[in-house]
């Protein structure tokens, strides 16, 4: 999203996290902009009984956790590395200066944030009132549309990750995917899901 050299010019530092490292702790002050160079992270909340609810997965070249910077509130979720991940970190003041001096990047970031709001609205509606088949198909259709692939789309998320994003149990996701394949709403090829 933001060119690496521009991040470095404004004082961005590249930091590497190992699998399961915590990048952001829930309720901590929002002081930094984060953009992934390589790797992947998840934003999540954990209930008192230890159940994890994943708010989103972020990968190469994606930024995450921007709303608390703009809204000046604490992080509402944790962020952790899923694998070894390198992230550019830029302090809040320098990030805002970068946006003021690079309107095209500011506009691009606004568009991304709007897409995330649209996704959150859709997924909240889907998981609150619909059956598992509908929930999964809505999520998979959204992921395909978001990827801009017009042909057959390979779902990169695991069954566990699909469960985490929908709030379903992994067993329900597995059973539902098999049912959807039987109904020819998706395909399973070498254990990979295609839509």
Coordinates of C-alpha atoms in Angstrom, one line a residue:
X1 CA 0.0 0.0 0.0
X2 CA 2.4 2.7 1.1
X3 CA 5.7 2.4 -0.8
X4 CA 8.5 1.0 1.5
X5 CA 10.9 3.8 0.7
X6 CA 8.3 6.4 1.7
X7 CA 7.7 4.7 5.0
X8 CA 11.5 4.7 5.6
X9 CA 11.8 8.4 4.6
X10 CA 9.2 9.3 7.3
X11 CA 11.0 7.2 9.9
X12 CA 9.5 3.8 9.5
X13 CA 11.4 0.9 11.0
X14 CA 11.2 -2.7 9.9
X15 CA 10.7 -5.1 12.8
X16 CA 10.5 -8.9 12.6
X17 CA 8.1 -11.0 14.8
X18 CA 8.2 -14.7 15.3
X19 CA 5.1 -17.0 15.2
X20 CA 2.7 -16.3 18.1
X21 CA 4.5 -13.0 19.1
X22 CA 2.0 -10.3 20.2
X23 CA 2.3 -7.2 18.1
X24 CA -0.6 -5.2 19.7
X25 CA -2.2 -5.8 23.1
X26 CA -5.9 -5.0 23.5
X27 CA -6.6 -1.8 25.4
X28 CA -3.1 -0.4 24.8
X29 CA -2.6 3.1 23.4
X30 CA -2.6 3.5 19.6
X31 CA 0.8 5.0 18.8
X32 CA 1.9 3.4 15.6
X33 CA 0.9 2.6 12.0
X34 CA 1.7 -1.0 11.0
X35 CA 2.3 -2.3 7.4
X36 CA 3.3 -5.9 6.8
X37 CA 6.2 -6.4 4.4
X38 CA 6.1 -10.2 4.6
X39 CA 4.1 -12.7 6.7
X40 CA 0.7 -12.6 8.2
X41 CA -1.1 -11.6 11.4
X42 CA -4.5 -11.9 12.9
X43 CA -6.5 -9.4 14.9
X44 CA -8.5 -11.2 17.6
X45 CA -10.3 -11.0 20.9
X46 CA -10.3 -13.8 23.5
X47 CA -13.2 -14.5 25.8
X48 CA -12.8 -15.3 29.5
X49 CA -13.1 -19.0 28.8
X50 CA -10.3 -18.8 26.2
X51 CA -12.4 -18.8 23.0
X52 CA -10.8 -16.7 20.3
X53 CA -12.8 -14.6 17.9
X54 CA -10.8 -13.4 14.8
X55 CA -11.7 -10.0 13.5
X56 CA -9.4 -10.3 10.5
X57 CA -6.3 -11.7 8.9
X58 CA -3.7 -9.5 7.2
X59 CA -0.9 -10.4 4.9
X60 CA 1.9 -9.0 2.7
X61 CA 1.7 -5.3 1.9
X62 CA -1.5 -4.8 4.0
X63 CA -1.7 -2.4 6.9
X64 CA -3.8 -3.0 10.0
X65 CA -5.2 -1.4 13.2
X66 CA -5.5 2.2 11.7
X67 CA -9.0 3.2 13.2
X68 CA -7.6 3.7 16.7
X69 CA -5.0 6.1 15.3
X70 CA -7.7 8.2 13.6
X71 CA -10.2 7.9 16.4
X72 CA -7.6 8.4 19.2
X73 CA -8.8 5.4 21.2
X74 CA -7.2 2.3 22.6
X75 CA -6.8 -0.8 20.4
X76 CA -10.0 -2.9 20.7
X77 CA -8.3 -6.2 19.9
X78 CA -5.0 -8.0 20.0
X79 CA -2.8 -8.6 17.0
X80 CA -0.4 -11.6 16.8
X81 CA 1.9 -13.1 14.2
X82 CA 0.7 -16.3 12.6
X83 CA 4.2 -16.9 11.1
X84 CA 7.5 -15.1 11.0
X85 CA 6.4 -11.6 9.9
X86 CA 8.2 -8.4 9.1
X87 CA 6.3 -5.2 9.7
X88 CA 7.1 -1.5 9.0
X89 CA 6.2 0.5 12.1
X90 CA 5.8 4.3 11.9
X91 CA 4.9 6.5 14.8
X92 CA 1.5 8.2 14.8
X93 CA 2.9 11.8 14.3
X94 CA 5.0 10.8 11.3
X95 CA 2.1 8.8 9.8
X96 CA -0.2 11.8 9.9
X97 CA 2.5 13.9 8.4
X98 CA 3.0 11.4 5.6
X99 CA -0.8 11.4 4.9
X100 CA -0.9 15.3 4.9
X101 CA 1.9 15.4 2.3
X102 CA 0.7 12.5 0.2
X103 CA -3.0 13.0 -0.5
X104 CA -3.2 10.1 -3.0
X105 CA -2.1 7.7 -0.3
X106 CA -4.5 9.2 2.2
X107 CA -7.3 8.7 -0.4
X108 CA -6.2 5.1 -1.0
X109 CA -6.2 4.4 2.7
X110 CA -9.7 5.8 3.1
X111 CA -10.9 3.5 0.4
X112 CA -9.4 0.5 2.1
X113 CA -10.9 1.5 5.4
X114 CA -14.3 1.8 3.8
X115 CA -14.0 -1.7 2.3
X116 CA -13.2 -3.0 5.8
X117 CA -16.3 -1.3 7.2
X118 CA -18.4 -2.8 4.4
X119 CA -17.0 -6.3 5.2
X120 CA -17.6 -5.9 8.9
X121 CA -21.2 -4.9 8.3
X122 CA -21.8 -7.8 6.0
X123 CA -20.2 -10.4 8.2
X124 CA -22.0 -9.2 11.3
X125 CA -25.3 -9.5 9.5
X126 CA -24.4 -13.0 8.2
X127 CA -23.2 -14.5 11.4
X128 CA -26.1 -13.2 13.5
X129 CA -29.1 -14.5 11.5
X130 CA -28.2 -17.0 8.8
X131 CA -27.5 -20.8 8.7
X132 CA -23.9 -22.0 8.3
X133 CA -24.2 -22.7 4.6
X134 CA -25.3 -19.1 4.0
X135 CA -22.6 -17.7 6.3
X136 CA -19.8 -19.5 4.6
X137 CA -20.9 -18.8 1.1
X138 CA -21.3 -15.1 1.9
X139 CA -17.8 -15.0 3.3
X140 CA -16.3 -17.0 0.4
X141 CA -18.1 -14.9 -2.2
X142 CA -16.8 -11.7 -0.5
X143 CA -13.2 -13.1 -0.4
X144 CA -13.4 -13.9 -4.1
X145 CA -14.8 -10.5 -5.0
X146 CA -12.2 -8.8 -2.9
X147 CA -9.4 -10.7 -4.7
X148 CA -10.6 -9.4 -8.1
X149 CA -10.2 -12.9 -9.6
X150 CA -12.8 -13.5 -12.3
X151 CA -12.3 -17.2 -12.8
X152 CA -12.0 -20.0 -10.2
X153 CA -10.8 -18.6 -6.9
X154 CA -8.7 -20.7 -4.5
X155 CA -9.6 -19.9 -0.8
X156 CA -6.3 -19.4 1.0
X157 CA -7.8 -19.6 4.5
X158 CA -7.8 -22.9 6.4
X159 CA -11.0 -24.4 7.8
X160 CA -10.0 -23.3 11.2
X161 CA -9.5 -19.7 10.0
X162 CA -13.0 -19.8 8.3
X163 CA -14.4 -21.0 11.6
X164 CA -12.6 -18.2 13.5
X165 CA -14.0 -15.5 11.1
X166 CA -17.6 -16.8 11.3
X167 CA -17.8 -17.9 14.9
X168 CA -18.7 -21.4 13.8
X169 CA -17.1 -24.5 15.2
X170 CA -14.4 -26.0 12.9
X171 CA -16.4 -29.3 12.7
X172 CA -19.4 -27.3 11.4
X173 CA -17.3 -25.6 8.8
X174 CA -15.9 -28.9 7.6
X175 CA -19.3 -30.5 7.4
X176 CA -20.8 -27.4 5.7
X177 CA -18.1 -27.2 3.1
X178 CA -18.6 -30.9 2.2
X179 CA -22.4 -30.2 1.8
X180 CA -21.7 -27.1 -0.3
X181 CA -19.4 -29.2 -2.5
X182 CA -22.1 -31.9 -2.9
X183 CA -24.5 -29.2 -3.9
X184 CA -21.9 -27.9 -6.5
X185 CA -21.8 -24.5 -4.9
X186 CA -18.0 -24.9 -4.5
X187 CA -15.3 -27.4 -5.3
X188 CA -12.8 -29.3 -3.2
X189 CA -9.6 -30.2 -5.1
X190 CA -6.7 -31.8 -3.2
X191 CA -8.3 -30.5 0.1
X192 CA -8.3 -26.9 -1.3
X193 CA -11.5 -25.0 -1.6
X194 CA -12.4 -23.3 -4.9
X195 CA -15.3 -21.1 -5.7

